[in-house]
Coordinates of C-alpha atoms and ligand atoms in Angstrom, one line a residue:
M1 CA -20.8 0.4 20.9
K2 CA -22.8 -1.3 18.1
D3 CA -20.8 0.8 15.5
H4 CA -17.5 -0.4 17.0
K5 CA -18.7 -4.1 16.8
A6 CA -19.8 -3.5 13.2
I7 CA -16.4 -2.0 12.3
S8 CA -14.6 -4.9 14.0
D9 CA -16.8 -7.5 12.2
R10 CA -16.2 -5.8 8.9
K11 CA -12.4 -5.9 9.4
A12 CA -12.5 -9.5 10.3
D13 CA -14.5 -10.2 7.1
H14 CA -11.9 -8.2 5.1
I15 CA -9.1 -10.3 6.3
A16 CA -10.8 -13.6 5.6
L17 CA -11.9 -12.5 2.1
A18 CA -8.6 -10.9 1.2
L19 CA -6.8 -14.2 1.8
K20 CA -8.9 -15.8 -1.0
D21 CA -7.6 -15.9 -4.6
S22 CA -11.1 -15.2 -5.9
H23 CA -10.7 -11.5 -4.6
Q24 CA -7.4 -11.0 -6.5
S25 CA -7.8 -9.4 -9.9
A26 CA -8.0 -12.3 -12.4
Q27 CA -5.8 -10.5 -15.0
G28 CA -3.0 -9.4 -12.7
A29 CA -1.5 -5.9 -12.7
G30 CA 0.2 -6.3 -16.1
F31 CA 3.7 -6.9 -14.8
D32 CA 4.1 -10.0 -16.9
R33 CA 3.9 -7.9 -20.0
L34 CA 7.1 -6.2 -19.0
R35 CA 10.4 -8.0 -19.9
F36 CA 13.8 -6.8 -18.9
E37 CA 16.4 -7.3 -21.6
P38 CA 18.5 -10.2 -20.2
N39 CA 22.1 -9.4 -19.5
P40 CA 23.9 -12.8 -19.4
L41 CA 27.2 -11.0 -18.8
P42 CA 26.5 -9.4 -15.4
Q43 CA 30.3 -8.8 -14.8
M44 CA 29.8 -8.8 -11.0
A45 CA 29.2 -11.2 -8.2
L46 CA 25.7 -11.6 -6.8
E47 CA 27.0 -10.3 -3.4
D48 CA 28.2 -7.1 -5.0
I49 CA 24.6 -5.9 -5.4
D50 CA 23.3 -3.2 -3.2
H51 CA 19.5 -2.7 -3.1
S52 CA 19.5 -0.5 0.0
S53 CA 17.8 2.9 -0.3
Q54 CA 16.5 5.9 1.5
F55 CA 12.9 6.6 2.4
L56 CA 11.8 9.8 4.2
N57 CA 15.4 10.6 4.9
Q58 CA 16.2 7.3 6.6
P59 CA 18.1 4.3 5.3
V60 CA 16.0 1.2 4.4
A61 CA 17.3 -2.3 3.5
A62 CA 15.3 -2.4 0.2
P63 CA 12.8 -0.1 -1.7
L64 CA 10.0 -2.1 -0.1
L65 CA 7.3 -1.3 2.4
I66 CA 4.8 -3.5 4.2
G67 CA 1.5 -2.1 2.7
A68 CA -1.4 -0.8 4.8
M69 CA -3.7 -3.5 6.3
T70 CA -6.3 -2.8 8.9
G71 CA -6.2 -3.8 12.5
G72 CA -9.3 -3.1 14.5
C73 CA -10.4 -6.7 15.0
E74 CA -9.5 -9.7 17.0
N75 CA -6.7 -10.9 14.7
G76 CA -5.6 -7.3 13.9
E77 CA -3.4 -7.0 17.0
L78 CA -1.5 -10.2 16.2
I79 CA -1.1 -9.3 12.5
N80 CA 0.2 -5.9 13.4
R81 CA 2.6 -7.3 16.0
H82 CA 4.1 -9.8 13.5
L83 CA 4.4 -7.1 10.8
A84 CA 5.9 -4.5 13.1
E85 CA 8.5 -6.8 14.7
A86 CA 9.5 -8.0 11.2
A87 CA 9.7 -4.4 10.0
Q88 CA 12.0 -3.6 12.9
A89 CA 14.2 -6.7 12.4
C90 CA 14.6 -6.1 8.6
Q91 CA 14.9 -2.3 8.4
I92 CA 11.8 -2.2 6.2
P93 CA 9.1 0.4 6.7
M94 CA 5.6 -0.6 7.7
A95 CA 2.4 1.2 6.8
L96 CA -0.3 0.7 9.4
G97 CA -3.9 0.0 8.4
S98 CA -6.6 2.6 9.1
Q99 CA -6.3 3.9 12.6
R100 CA -9.9 5.2 12.6
A101 CA -11.4 2.5 14.8
A102 CA -8.6 2.5 17.3
L103 CA -8.8 6.3 17.6
E104 CA -12.5 6.4 17.9
Q105 CA -12.5 3.6 20.5
G106 CA -9.5 5.0 22.4
T107 CA -7.7 1.6 22.0
L108 CA -4.0 1.4 22.6
Q109 CA -1.9 1.2 19.4
N110 CA 1.2 -0.8 20.1
A111 CA 3.0 -0.7 16.8
R112 CA 5.7 1.8 18.0
H113 CA 6.4 -0.5 21.0
W114 CA 7.0 -3.5 18.7
A115 CA 9.0 -1.4 16.2
P116 CA 10.8 1.2 18.2
S117 CA 13.0 2.5 15.5
A118 CA 11.3 1.4 12.2
L119 CA 9.7 3.8 9.9
L120 CA 6.0 3.6 10.7
L121 CA 3.3 5.2 8.6
G122 CA 0.0 6.2 10.1
N123 CA -3.2 5.7 8.1
L124 CA -6.6 7.4 7.8
G125 CA -9.4 7.5 5.2
A126 CA -9.8 10.7 3.2
T127 CA -13.4 11.0 4.2
Q128 CA -12.5 10.7 7.9
L129 CA -10.1 13.6 7.4
Q130 CA -12.8 15.6 5.6
Q131 CA -15.3 14.9 8.5
Q132 CA -13.0 15.3 11.5
G133 CA -10.1 17.4 10.3
L134 CA -6.6 18.0 11.4
D135 CA -7.2 17.0 15.0
L136 CA -7.8 13.4 14.0
A137 CA -4.7 13.4 11.7
Q138 CA -2.5 14.7 14.6
R139 CA -3.9 12.0 16.9
A140 CA -3.2 9.3 14.3
V141 CA 0.4 10.4 14.1
D142 CA 1.0 11.0 17.8
S143 CA -0.5 7.7 18.9
V144 CA 2.3 5.7 17.2
Q145 CA 4.9 8.5 16.7
A146 CA 4.4 7.9 13.0
N147 CA 7.1 9.1 10.6
A148 CA 4.4 10.0 8.0
L149 CA 0.6 9.9 7.6
V150 CA -0.9 8.0 4.7
I151 CA -4.4 9.1 3.5
H152 CA -6.3 6.6 1.5
L153 CA -8.7 7.4 -1.3
N154 CA -11.2 4.6 -1.8
P155 CA -14.4 6.0 -3.4
L156 CA -15.3 2.8 -5.2
Q157 CA -14.9 0.7 -2.0
E158 CA -17.1 3.2 -0.1
L159 CA -19.8 3.0 -2.8
V160 CA -19.9 -0.8 -2.7
Q161 CA -19.7 -1.0 1.1
P162 CA -23.1 -0.9 2.8
N163 CA -23.4 2.5 4.5
G164 CA -20.1 3.6 3.0
D165 CA -19.2 7.3 2.7
R166 CA -21.0 8.9 -0.3
D167 CA -20.0 12.6 0.3
W168 CA -16.6 13.3 -1.2
N169 CA -16.9 17.1 -1.2
L170 CA -13.9 19.1 0.1
V171 CA -11.7 16.1 0.4
L172 CA -8.9 17.7 -1.6
E173 CA -9.1 20.8 0.7
A174 CA -8.9 18.6 3.8
I175 CA -5.7 16.9 2.3
Q176 CA -4.2 20.3 1.5
N177 CA -4.9 21.6 5.0
T178 CA -3.3 18.5 6.5
V179 CA -0.2 18.7 4.3
A180 CA 0.2 22.4 5.3
K181 CA -0.2 21.9 9.1
L182 CA 0.9 18.4 10.0
E183 CA 4.6 18.1 11.0
V184 CA 5.2 14.8 9.2
P185 CA 5.0 14.2 5.5
V186 CA 1.6 13.2 4.0
I187 CA 1.4 10.3 1.5
V188 CA -1.8 9.8 -0.5
K189 CA -2.8 6.3 -1.8
E190 CA -5.6 4.5 -3.4
V191 CA -6.6 0.9 -2.4
G192 CA -6.5 -1.0 -5.7
A193 CA -8.0 1.2 -8.5
G194 CA -5.1 3.5 -8.8
I195 CA -4.1 7.2 -8.9
G196 CA -3.6 8.5 -12.4
P197 CA -1.8 11.6 -13.7
S198 CA -4.8 14.0 -13.4
T199 CA -5.4 13.3 -9.8
A200 CA -1.6 13.2 -9.1
K201 CA -1.3 16.7 -10.5
K202 CA -4.1 18.0 -8.2
L203 CA -2.5 16.3 -5.2
M204 CA 0.9 17.8 -6.1
D205 CA -0.6 21.2 -6.4
A206 CA -2.1 20.6 -2.9
G207 CA 1.5 20.1 -1.6
V208 CA 1.6 16.3 -1.6
S209 CA 5.1 15.0 -2.4
W210 CA 4.5 11.2 -2.1
I211 CA 1.8 9.1 -3.9
E212 CA 1.3 5.4 -3.5
V213 CA -0.3 4.4 -6.8
A214 CA -2.1 1.3 -5.6
G215 CA -3.3 0.4 -9.1
R216 CA -5.6 -2.3 -10.4
G217 CA -4.3 -5.9 -10.6
G218 CA -4.0 -7.1 -7.0
T219 CA -6.5 -7.2 -4.2
S220 CA -9.9 -6.1 -5.5
W221 CA -11.8 -4.1 -2.9
A222 CA -14.9 -3.9 -5.0
S223 CA -14.9 -7.7 -5.1
I224 CA -14.4 -8.0 -1.3
E225 CA -17.1 -5.5 -0.4
L226 CA -19.5 -7.1 -2.9
A227 CA -19.0 -10.4 -1.3
R228 CA -20.2 -8.8 2.0
N229 CA -23.1 -6.9 0.4
Q230 CA -26.4 -8.9 0.7
S231 CA -28.5 -6.5 -1.4
Q232 CA -29.3 -7.9 -4.9
R233 CA -30.0 -4.4 -6.2
E234 CA -26.6 -3.1 -5.0
Q235 CA -24.9 -6.2 -6.4
E236 CA -26.3 -5.5 -9.8
I237 CA -25.3 -1.8 -9.7
A238 CA -21.7 -2.7 -8.6
A239 CA -21.1 -5.6 -11.0
P240 CA -19.7 -3.6 -14.0
F241 CA -17.2 -1.9 -11.6
I242 CA -15.6 -5.0 -10.2
D243 CA -12.5 -4.5 -12.4
W244 CA -12.6 -0.7 -12.2
G245 CA -9.3 1.2 -12.4
M246 CA -6.0 1.2 -14.2
D247 CA -3.1 -1.2 -14.0
T248 CA -0.2 -0.4 -11.8
V249 CA 2.2 -0.8 -14.8
E250 CA 0.2 1.7 -16.9
L251 CA -0.1 4.2 -14.0
L252 CA 3.5 4.4 -12.8
P253 CA 5.0 5.7 -16.1
A254 CA 2.0 7.9 -16.8
V255 CA 2.2 9.6 -13.3
H256 CA 6.0 9.7 -13.5
G257 CA 5.9 11.3 -16.9
A258 CA 3.3 13.9 -15.9
C259 CA 4.8 14.7 -12.5
P260 CA 8.5 13.9 -12.6
T261 CA 9.3 15.5 -9.3
L262 CA 6.6 13.5 -7.4
N263 CA 7.9 10.6 -5.3
L264 CA 6.1 7.4 -6.2
I265 CA 5.4 4.2 -4.4
G266 CA 4.5 1.4 -6.8
S267 CA 1.7 -0.8 -5.5
G268 CA -1.3 -2.8 -6.4
G269 CA -0.6 -6.4 -7.5
V270 CA 3.1 -6.3 -6.8
R271 CA 3.7 -10.0 -6.0
H272 CA 7.4 -10.7 -5.9
G273 CA 10.9 -9.1 -6.1
L274 CA 10.9 -9.1 -10.0
D275 CA 7.7 -6.9 -9.8
I276 CA 9.5 -4.7 -7.3
A277 CA 12.4 -4.3 -9.9
R278 CA 9.8 -3.5 -12.6
C279 CA 8.2 -0.8 -10.5
I280 CA 11.6 0.8 -9.8
R281 CA 12.4 0.7 -13.5
L282 CA 9.1 2.4 -14.2
G283 CA 9.9 5.4 -12.0
A284 CA 8.9 4.3 -8.4
Q285 CA 11.2 5.2 -5.5
M286 CA 9.6 2.6 -3.3
T287 CA 7.1 -0.3 -3.6
A288 CA 4.4 -1.7 -1.3
L289 CA 2.8 -5.1 -1.0
A290 CA -0.2 -5.7 1.2
Q291 CA -2.0 -9.0 0.6
P292 CA 1.2 -11.1 0.1
F293 CA 2.0 -10.3 3.8
L294 CA -1.3 -11.3 5.2
A295 CA -0.8 -15.1 5.4
P296 CA 2.7 -14.8 6.9
A297 CA 1.4 -12.1 9.3
L298 CA -1.2 -14.5 10.6
E299 CA 1.5 -17.1 11.2
S300 CA 4.5 -15.4 13.0
T301 CA 7.1 -12.7 13.0
E302 CA 9.6 -15.2 11.5
A303 CA 7.2 -16.0 8.6
V304 CA 7.1 -12.3 7.8
I305 CA 10.9 -12.0 8.0
E306 CA 11.2 -14.9 5.7
K307 CA 8.8 -13.3 3.2
I308 CA 10.8 -10.1 3.2
S309 CA 14.0 -12.0 2.8
I310 CA 12.6 -13.9 -0.3
L311 CA 11.4 -10.6 -1.8
Q312 CA 14.8 -9.1 -1.3
E313 CA 16.6 -12.1 -2.9
Q314 CA 14.2 -12.0 -5.9
L315 CA 15.0 -8.3 -6.3
R316 CA 18.8 -9.1 -6.1
W317 CA 18.4 -11.7 -8.8
A318 CA 16.5 -9.3 -11.0
M319 CA 19.3 -6.8 -10.5
F320 CA 22.0 -9.4 -11.2
L321 CA 20.3 -10.6 -14.4
T322 CA 20.1 -7.1 -15.7
G323 CA 23.6 -6.3 -14.7
S324 CA 22.4 -3.6 -12.2
R325 CA 24.8 -3.1 -9.2
S326 CA 22.6 -0.5 -7.6
L327 CA 19.0 0.8 -7.9
T328 CA 20.3 3.7 -10.0
D329 CA 21.6 1.1 -12.5
L330 CA 18.3 -0.7 -12.4
R331 CA 16.5 2.5 -13.3
G332 CA 18.5 2.5 -16.6
A333 CA 18.0 -1.2 -17.4
A334 CA 16.6 -2.0 -20.9
L335 CA 12.9 -3.0 -20.6
A336 CA 10.5 -4.1 -23.3
Q337 CA 6.7 -4.1 -23.2
L338 CA 5.0 -7.1 -24.8
P339 CA 1.8 -6.3 -26.8
Ligands
LIG401 C1 -6.6 -7.1 4.6 C2 -6.4 -5.8 4.0 C3 -6.7 -4.6 4.7 C4 -6.4 -3.4 4.1 N1 -6.7 -2.2 4.9 C5 -6.3 -1.0 4.4 C6 -6.4 0.1 5.2 O1 -6.9 0.1 6.4 N2 -5.9 1.3 4.7 C7 -5.4 1.4 3.4 O2 -5.0 2.5 3.0 N3 -5.3 0.3 2.6 C8 -5.7 -0.9 3.1 N4 -5.6 -2.0 2.3 C9 -5.2 -1.8 0.9 C10 -3.7 -2.1 0.7 O3 -2.9 -1.2 1.4 C11 -3.4 -2.0 -0.8 O4 -3.5 -0.7 -1.3 C12 -4.2 -2.9 -1.7 O5 -4.6 -4.1 -1.1 C13 -3.5 -3.3 -3.0 O6 -2.3 -3.9 -2.8 P1 -2.1 -5.5 -2.9 O7 -2.5 -5.9 -4.3 O8 -0.6 -5.7 -2.7 O9 -2.9 -6.1 -1.8 C14 -5.8 -3.3 2.8 C15 -5.5 -4.5 2.2 C16 -5.7 -5.7 2.7 C17 -5.3 -6.9 1.9

């Protein structure tokens, strides 16, 4: 029981800290260095633009998914309800936060009830998978009839977290086994330090076909966990790693170049629809935003719907201003990288 209370307290801390600007990377994810060549002759009407797409063989209104954010605490249920109802209303997929606590406590997971036909992605930590195996993965999927299972890799977060998992042996093997045996696709993500080409190749060899890059530049989990860590010694050890990782804008083209057949979700510091357009141009099929949905999710379903609508309109503007009628056109738009 004490463990469950500790997990629930930790999740509540995570939400409160993630809302603060001080735990967002100060330098950003590098998106501002990327400039589309303006096309002041779009030769189309704004309403001609179509940013709809396909994800996991289903139509989605835009190449955008609500990024994984943990439930498992008092506010978690409310946050998940607002996100799931908005996902359902907007035809946008939703990634659930870690299902570990709910599965261990046997708590009801209502996301499918709130989003009966939306694409819902389950979520587990890689070390839980390594410790508890396929059975846990299957239960995570079954409990919400998930369309895919997301496995998160967060070794830095675990190091900074008091009592975090330190044994990362056989994690790749656990992922490989899950990919081979689970009926739904497996997506592997980081949480804000990024997945680079070397790891992406290993994951691809293990059968993974989707990677969410989750690069540096948005929410900093080292910073959040450090704020919760009272040990002066551990604070001193962790300090140089506060900015660990690679920027999302560096990782996307690097992974796309090294593994052209791998499907990529651009994430980590994506903050508006112009960033979504930049990710698509850099080789992503989809994008994910987590922290920007947190404040609206605490407010209401309507606030989340409004956020999604603004993101879509910003993407539409970016497409209009580059003369891109479709996402395929956007992938060919001229882009310059500032020094
Ligand atoms: C409050 C909060 C809780 C999160 N919980 C999870 C989680 O349970 N599982 C996971 O894979 N990622 C989790 N993340 C990480 C995000 O999915 C994302 O990878 C990371 O925050 C970087 O994206 P951002 O800059 O858009 O926030 C969480 C993020 C936030 C803000």
